[in-house]
Amino acid sequence: MKKSIPYCLLLLVSFWLFSCEKADEYSSAPRENFEALWKIMDEHYCFFEYKDVDWNDVYARYSVQVTDTMKQDQLFKLLGEMLNELKDGHTNLISSFDVSRYWKWYEDYPANFSEDIQENYLGTDYMIAGGMKYKKLSKDVGYIYYGSFSNAVGETNLDYILMYFKDCKAIILDVRDNGGGSLTYSDRIAARFLDNKITTGYILHKTGTGHNDFSRPYELTLIPSERVRWLRPVVVLTNRHCFSATNDFVNKMKMMPHSTILGDRTGGGSGFPFNSELPNGWSVRFSASPMLNAAMEHTEFGIDPDVKVNMLTEDMQRGKDTLIEAALQLIERMNIKI
């Protein structure tokens, strides 16, 4: 029988694995820092095979561009471009003067969200609890907007919100433009929509320096909250900006019996990130432990919605949010009785 492992224990195991990667002696030499970064990624990055990245080829193409006379900003730009070969939103090079980043996971796609238009629905009389904005759009439909999994949400916050909607038939839970944060809140919120314990996915850890040296998959489970729960329809609104912990949350909500995911494909970001240090003091964050869904599939490049809806220009010109309107229509068609 498989046993699930808490995130905190997984974190401790992985921290131990990477604690040796801290640079021992300072050096600003471009060649030394290039070699150190390439090696850190070569030994510990987790998606080489899945993304079909030939890291040796990357070495050959970038190594010839490193010179002993490079300025720090030139080296930083080159190393940032090398990391972008991984197409990973969790991978950044961090110096005292800049942070490299890969944003193509949302830049080339429709925004499908407008804060100005959202105000037409929220108004100014919405309520706020634990980073969540909420109000009733009608007597039958509640609306919750959660813009960041970095904003703490407590159990009592969730009790109050769900009790406030106790006479509603359905909830619209909007996580658009939520770039992630804490997996703890992903579990805490999702557990309110669950009626039985489920396996939500698996996590693997690197066990060696080879690109495919992974542990066996550790099962991740979610148990229903013992507090106020919502076991009626919930429509989760998504767009390409749903990343990392939000991607994890959508993965869980997609499994809920009363949930419908509506909107655009999420941005992805399923690699558990960790940090290491270069000899010149710059740090690198990267995906080190892949998290899979319950079917043992990668969600690194996002999760498709159950109902695909994009914002329409004509709706936006009228101040309408196409996704919220589609959710309202979907709920109306459900003919829910409570």
JSON list of N, CA, C and O in Angstrom, two decimals, residues 220-251:
[
{"chain": "A", "resi": 220, "resn": "LEU", "atom": "N", "xyz": [0.46, 11.97, -3.49]},
{"chain": "A", "resi": 220, "resn": "LEU", "atom": "CA", "xyz": [-0.04, 13.15, -2.80]},
{"chain": "A", "resi": 220, "resn": "LEU", "atom": "C", "xyz": [-1.56, 12.99, -2.66]},
{"chain": "A", "resi": 220, "resn": "LEU", "atom": "O", "xyz": [-2.26, 12.75, -3.64]},
{"chain": "A", "resi": 221, "resn": "THR", "atom": "N", "xyz": [-2.04, 13.10, -1.46]},
{"chain": "A", "resi": 221, "resn": "THR", "atom": "CA", "xyz": [-3.46, 12.89, -1.22]},
{"chain": "A", "resi": 221, "resn": "THR", "atom": "C", "xyz": [-4.08, 14.14, -0.60]},
{"chain": "A", "resi": 221, "resn": "THR", "atom": "O", "xyz": [-3.39, 14.98, -0.03]},
{"chain": "A", "resi": 222, "resn": "LEU", "atom": "N", "xyz": [-5.38, 14.23, -0.74]},
{"chain": "A", "resi": 222, "resn": "LEU", "atom": "CA", "xyz": [-6.14, 15.34, -0.16]},
{"chain": "A", "resi": 222, "resn": "LEU", "atom": "C", "xyz": [-7.33, 14.76, 0.57]},
{"chain": "A", "resi": 222, "resn": "LEU", "atom": "O", "xyz": [-8.05, 13.91, 0.02]},
{"chain": "A", "resi": 223, "resn": "ILE", "atom": "N", "xyz": [-7.52, 15.20, 1.80]},
{"chain": "A", "resi": 223, "resn": "ILE", "atom": "CA", "xyz": [-8.67, 14.72, 2.57]},
{"chain": "A", "resi": 223, "resn": "ILE", "atom": "C", "xyz": [-9.66, 15.86, 2.76]},
{"chain": "A", "resi": 223, "resn": "ILE", "atom": "O", "xyz": [-9.28, 17.03, 2.80]},
{"chain": "A", "resi": 224, "resn": "PRO", "atom": "N", "xyz": [-10.95, 15.55, 2.85]},
{"chain": "A", "resi": 224, "resn": "PRO", "atom": "CA", "xyz": [-11.97, 16.61, 3.00]},
{"chain": "A", "resi": 224, "resn": "PRO", "atom": "C", "xyz": [-11.76, 17.39, 4.29]},
{"chain": "A", "resi": 224, "resn": "PRO", "atom": "O", "xyz": [-11.36, 16.84, 5.32]},
{"chain": "A", "resi": 225, "resn": "SER", "atom": "N", "xyz": [-12.03, 18.67, 4.23]},
{"chain": "A", "resi": 225, "resn": "SER", "atom": "CA", "xyz": [-11.98, 19.50, 5.43]},
{"chain": "A", "resi": 225, "resn": "SER", "atom": "C", "xyz": [-13.06, 19.05, 6.41]},
{"chain": "A", "resi": 225, "resn": "SER", "atom": "O", "xyz": [-14.13, 18.58, 6.00]},
{"chain": "A", "resi": 226, "resn": "GLU", "atom": "N", "xyz": [-12.76, 19.16, 7.69]},
{"chain": "A", "resi": 226, "resn": "GLU", "atom": "CA", "xyz": [-13.75, 18.83, 8.72]},
{"chain": "A", "resi": 226, "resn": "GLU", "atom": "C", "xyz": [-14.57, 20.05, 9.10]},
{"chain": "A", "resi": 226, "resn": "GLU", "atom": "O", "xyz": [-15.40, 20.00, 10.00]},
{"chain": "A", "resi": 227, "resn": "ARG", "atom": "N", "xyz": [-14.34, 21.17, 8.39]},
{"chain": "A", "resi": 227, "resn": "ARG", "atom": "CA", "xyz": [-15.08, 22.40, 8.70]},
{"chain": "A", "resi": 227, "resn": "ARG", "atom": "C", "xyz": [-16.14, 22.64, 7.63]},
{"chain": "A", "resi": 227, "resn": "ARG", "atom": "O", "xyz": [-16.63, 21.68, 7.03]},
{"chain": "A", "resi": 228, "resn": "VAL", "atom": "N", "xyz": [-16.53, 23.87, 7.39]},
{"chain": "A", "resi": 228, "resn": "VAL", "atom": "CA", "xyz": [-17.59, 24.14, 6.43]},
{"chain": "A", "resi": 228, "resn": "VAL", "atom": "C", "xyz": [-17.12, 23.75, 5.02]},
{"chain": "A", "resi": 228, "resn": "VAL", "atom": "O", "xyz": [-16.04, 24.16, 4.59]},
{"chain": "A", "resi": 229, "resn": "ARG", "atom": "N", "xyz": [-17.91, 22.97, 4.34]},
{"chain": "A", "resi": 229, "resn": "ARG", "atom": "CA", "xyz": [-17.56, 22.57, 2.97]},
{"chain": "A", "resi": 229, "resn": "ARG", "atom": "C", "xyz": [-18.64, 22.99, 1.99]},
{"chain": "A", "resi": 229, "resn": "ARG", "atom": "O", "xyz": [-19.78, 23.24, 2.37]},
{"chain": "A", "resi": 230, "resn": "TRP", "atom": "N", "xyz": [-18.24, 23.08, 0.72]},
{"chain": "A", "resi": 230, "resn": "TRP", "atom": "CA", "xyz": [-19.15, 23.46, -0.37]},
{"chain": "A", "resi": 230, "resn": "TRP", "atom": "C", "xyz": [-19.25, 22.28, -1.33]},
{"chain": "A", "resi": 230, "resn": "TRP", "atom": "O", "xyz": [-18.33, 22.01, -2.09]},
{"chain": "A", "resi": 231, "resn": "LEU", "atom": "N", "xyz": [-20.38, 21.57, -1.28]},
{"chain": "A", "resi": 231, "resn": "LEU", "atom": "CA", "xyz": [-20.56, 20.40, -2.13]},
{"chain": "A", "resi": 231, "resn": "LEU", "atom": "C", "xyz": [-21.65, 20.64, -3.16]},
{"chain": "A", "resi": 231, "resn": "LEU", "atom": "O", "xyz": [-22.36, 19.72, -3.58]},
{"chain": "A", "resi": 232, "resn": "ARG", "atom": "N", "xyz": [-21.77, 21.88, -3.56]},
{"chain": "A", "resi": 232, "resn": "ARG", "atom": "CA", "xyz": [-22.66, 22.28, -4.65]},
{"chain": "A", "resi": 232, "resn": "ARG", "atom": "C", "xyz": [-21.78, 22.71, -5.83]},
{"chain": "A", "resi": 232, "resn": "ARG", "atom": "O", "xyz": [-20.55, 22.79, -5.71]},
{"chain": "A", "resi": 233, "resn": "PRO", "atom": "N", "xyz": [-22.38, 23.06, -6.96]},
{"chain": "A", "resi": 233, "resn": "PRO", "atom": "CA", "xyz": [-21.56, 23.44, -8.12]},
{"chain": "A", "resi": 233, "resn": "PRO", "atom": "C", "xyz": [-20.64, 24.62, -7.85]},
{"chain": "A", "resi": 233, "resn": "PRO", "atom": "O", "xyz": [-21.02, 25.59, -7.17]},
{"chain": "A", "resi": 234, "resn": "VAL", "atom": "N", "xyz": [-19.44, 24.52, -8.37]},
{"chain": "A", "resi": 234, "resn": "VAL", "atom": "CA", "xyz": [-18.47, 25.62, -8.34]},
{"chain": "A", "resi": 234, "resn": "VAL", "atom": "C", "xyz": [-17.82, 25.69, -9.72]},
{"chain": "A", "resi": 234, "resn": "VAL", "atom": "O", "xyz": [-17.41, 24.68, -10.27]},
{"chain": "A", "resi": 235, "resn": "VAL", "atom": "N", "xyz": [-17.77, 26.89, -10.27]},
{"chain": "A", "resi": 235, "resn": "VAL", "atom": "CA", "xyz": [-17.13, 27.10, -11.57]},
{"chain": "A", "resi": 235, "resn": "VAL", "atom": "C", "xyz": [-15.83, 27.86, -11.33]},
{"chain": "A", "resi": 235, "resn": "VAL", "atom": "O", "xyz": [-15.84, 28.98, -10.77]},
{"chain": "A", "resi": 236, "resn": "VAL", "atom": "N", "xyz": [-14.71, 27.26, -11.70]},
{"chain": "A", "resi": 236, "resn": "VAL", "atom": "CA", "xyz": [-13.39, 27.87, -11.49]},
{"chain": "A", "resi": 236, "resn": "VAL", "atom": "C", "xyz": [-12.95, 28.56, -12.78]},
{"chain": "A", "resi": 236, "resn": "VAL", "atom": "O", "xyz": [-12.86, 27.91, -13.83]},
{"chain": "A", "resi": 237, "resn": "LEU", "atom": "N", "xyz": [-12.68, 29.86, -12.70]},
{"chain": "A", "resi": 237, "resn": "LEU", "atom": "CA", "xyz": [-12.27, 30.63, -13.88]},
{"chain": "A", "resi": 237, "resn": "LEU", "atom": "C", "xyz": [-10.76, 30.67, -13.98]},
{"chain": "A", "resi": 237, "resn": "LEU", "atom": "O", "xyz": [-10.07, 31.00, -13.00]},
{"chain": "A", "resi": 238, "resn": "THR", "atom": "N", "xyz": [-10.23, 30.38, -15.17]},
{"chain": "A", "resi": 238, "resn": "THR", "atom": "CA", "xyz": [-8.77, 30.27, -15.34]},
{"chain": "A", "resi": 238, "resn": "THR", "atom": "C", "xyz": [-8.31, 31.04, -16.58]},
{"chain": "A", "resi": 238, "resn": "THR", "atom": "O", "xyz": [-9.07, 31.25, -17.53]},
{"chain": "A", "resi": 239, "resn": "ASN", "atom": "N", "xyz": [-7.03, 31.44, -16.55]},
{"chain": "A", "resi": 239, "resn": "ASN", "atom": "CA", "xyz": [-6.38, 31.99, -17.74]},
{"chain": "A", "resi": 239, "resn": "ASN", "atom": "C", "xyz": [-4.91, 31.57, -17.73]},
{"chain": "A", "resi": 239, "resn": "ASN", "atom": "O", "xyz": [-4.47, 30.82, -16.86]},
{"chain": "A", "resi": 240, "resn": "ARG", "atom": "N", "xyz": [-4.15, 32.06, -18.70]},
{"chain": "A", "resi": 240, "resn": "ARG", "atom": "CA", "xyz": [-2.76, 31.64, -18.82]},
{"chain": "A", "resi": 240, "resn": "ARG", "atom": "C", "xyz": [-1.88, 32.12, -17.66]},
{"chain": "A", "resi": 240, "resn": "ARG", "atom": "O", "xyz": [-0.79, 31.62, -17.46]},
{"chain": "A", "resi": 241, "resn": "HIS", "atom": "N", "xyz": [-2.34, 33.08, -16.90]},
{"chain": "A", "resi": 241, "resn": "HIS", "atom": "CA", "xyz": [-1.56, 33.58, -15.77]},
{"chain": "A", "resi": 241, "resn": "HIS", "atom": "C", "xyz": [-1.69, 32.68, -14.54]},
{"chain": "A", "resi": 241, "resn": "HIS", "atom": "O", "xyz": [-1.10, 32.99, -13.51]},
{"chain": "A", "resi": 242, "resn": "CYS", "atom": "N", "xyz": [-2.48, 31.63, -14.61]},
{"chain": "A", "resi": 242, "resn": "CYS", "atom": "CA", "xyz": [-2.61, 30.69, -13.49]},
{"chain": "A", "resi": 242, "resn": "CYS", "atom": "C", "xyz": [-1.37, 29.80, -13.47]},
{"chain": "A", "resi": 242, "resn": "CYS", "atom": "O", "xyz": [-1.22, 28.91, -14.32]},
{"chain": "A", "resi": 243, "resn": "PHE", "atom": "N", "xyz": [-0.47, 30.03, -12.55]},
{"chain": "A", "resi": 243, "resn": "PHE", "atom": "CA", "xyz": [0.85, 29.39, -12.58]},
{"chain": "A", "resi": 243, "resn": "PHE", "atom": "C", "xyz": [1.21, 28.81, -11.22]},
{"chain": "A", "resi": 243, "resn": "PHE", "atom": "O", "xyz": [0.75, 29.28, -10.18]},
{"chain": "A", "resi": 244, "resn": "SER", "atom": "N", "xyz": [2.03, 27.76, -11.25]},
{"chain": "A", "resi": 244, "resn": "SER", "atom": "CA", "xyz": [2.64, 27.19, -10.05]},
{"chain": "A", "resi": 244, "resn": "SER", "atom": "C", "xyz": [1.55, 26.67, -9.08]},
{"chain": "A", "resi": 244, "resn": "SER", "atom": "O", "xyz": [0.81, 25.76, -9.42]},
{"chain": "A", "resi": 245, "resn": "ALA", "atom": "N", "xyz": [1.43, 27.26, -7.88]},
{"chain": "A", "resi": 245, "resn": "ALA", "atom": "CA", "xyz": [0.44, 26.77, -6.92]},
{"chain": "A", "resi": 245, "resn": "ALA", "atom": "C", "xyz": [-0.98, 26.86, -7.47]},
{"chain": "A", "resi": 245, "resn": "ALA", "atom": "O", "xyz": [-1.84, 26.05, -7.12]},
{"chain": "A", "resi": 246, "resn": "THR", "atom": "N", "xyz": [-1.22, 27.84, -8.34]},
{"chain": "A", "resi": 246, "resn": "THR", "atom": "CA", "xyz": [-2.55, 27.95, -8.95]},
{"chain": "A", "resi": 246, "resn": "THR", "atom": "C", "xyz": [-2.78, 26.81, -9.93]},
{"chain": "A", "resi": 246, "resn": "THR", "atom": "O", "xyz": [-3.88, 26.26, -10.02]},
{"chain": "A", "resi": 247, "resn": "ASN", "atom": "N", "xyz": [-1.73, 26.45, -10.66]},
{"chain": "A", "resi": 247, "resn": "ASN", "atom": "CA", "xyz": [-1.81, 25.28, -11.54]},
{"chain": "A", "resi": 247, "resn": "ASN", "atom": "C", "xyz": [-2.12, 24.03, -10.72]},
{"chain": "A", "resi": 247, "resn": "ASN", "atom": "O", "xyz": [-2.97, 23.20, -11.10]},
{"chain": "A", "resi": 248, "resn": "ASP", "atom": "N", "xyz": [-1.49, 23.91, -9.57]},
{"chain": "A", "resi": 248, "resn": "ASP", "atom": "CA", "xyz": [-1.74, 22.78, -8.66]},
{"chain": "A", "resi": 248, "resn": "ASP", "atom": "C", "xyz": [-3.18, 22.81, -8.17]},
{"chain": "A", "resi": 248, "resn": "ASP", "atom": "O", "xyz": [-3.84, 21.76, -8.11]},
{"chain": "A", "resi": 249, "resn": "PHE", "atom": "N", "xyz": [-3.67, 23.99, -7.83]},
{"chain": "A", "resi": 249, "resn": "PHE", "atom": "CA", "xyz": [-5.05, 24.12, -7.34]},
{"chain": "A", "resi": 249, "resn": "PHE", "atom": "C", "xyz": [-6.05, 23.71, -8.43]},
{"chain": "A", "resi": 249, "resn": "PHE", "atom": "O", "xyz": [-7.01, 22.98, -8.16]},
{"chain": "A", "resi": 250, "resn": "VAL", "atom": "N", "xyz": [-5.83, 24.15, -9.64]},
{"chain": "A", "resi": 250, "resn": "VAL", "atom": "CA", "xyz": [-6.73, 23.79, -10.74]},
{"chain": "A", "resi": 250, "resn": "VAL", "atom": "C", "xyz": [-6.69, 22.28, -10.99]},
{"chain": "A", "resi": 250, "resn": "VAL", "atom": "O", "xyz": [-7.72, 21.66, -11.26]},
{"chain": "A", "resi": 251, "resn": "ASN", "atom": "N", "xyz": [-5.51, 21.69, -10.87]},
{"chain": "A", "resi": 251, "resn": "ASN", "atom": "CA", "xyz": [-5.40, 20.23, -10.98]},
{"chain": "A", "resi": 251, "resn": "ASN", "atom": "C", "xyz": [-6.31, 19.55, -9.98]},
{"chain": "A", "resi": 251, "resn": "ASN", "atom": "O", "xyz": [-7.01, 18.58, -10.31]}
]
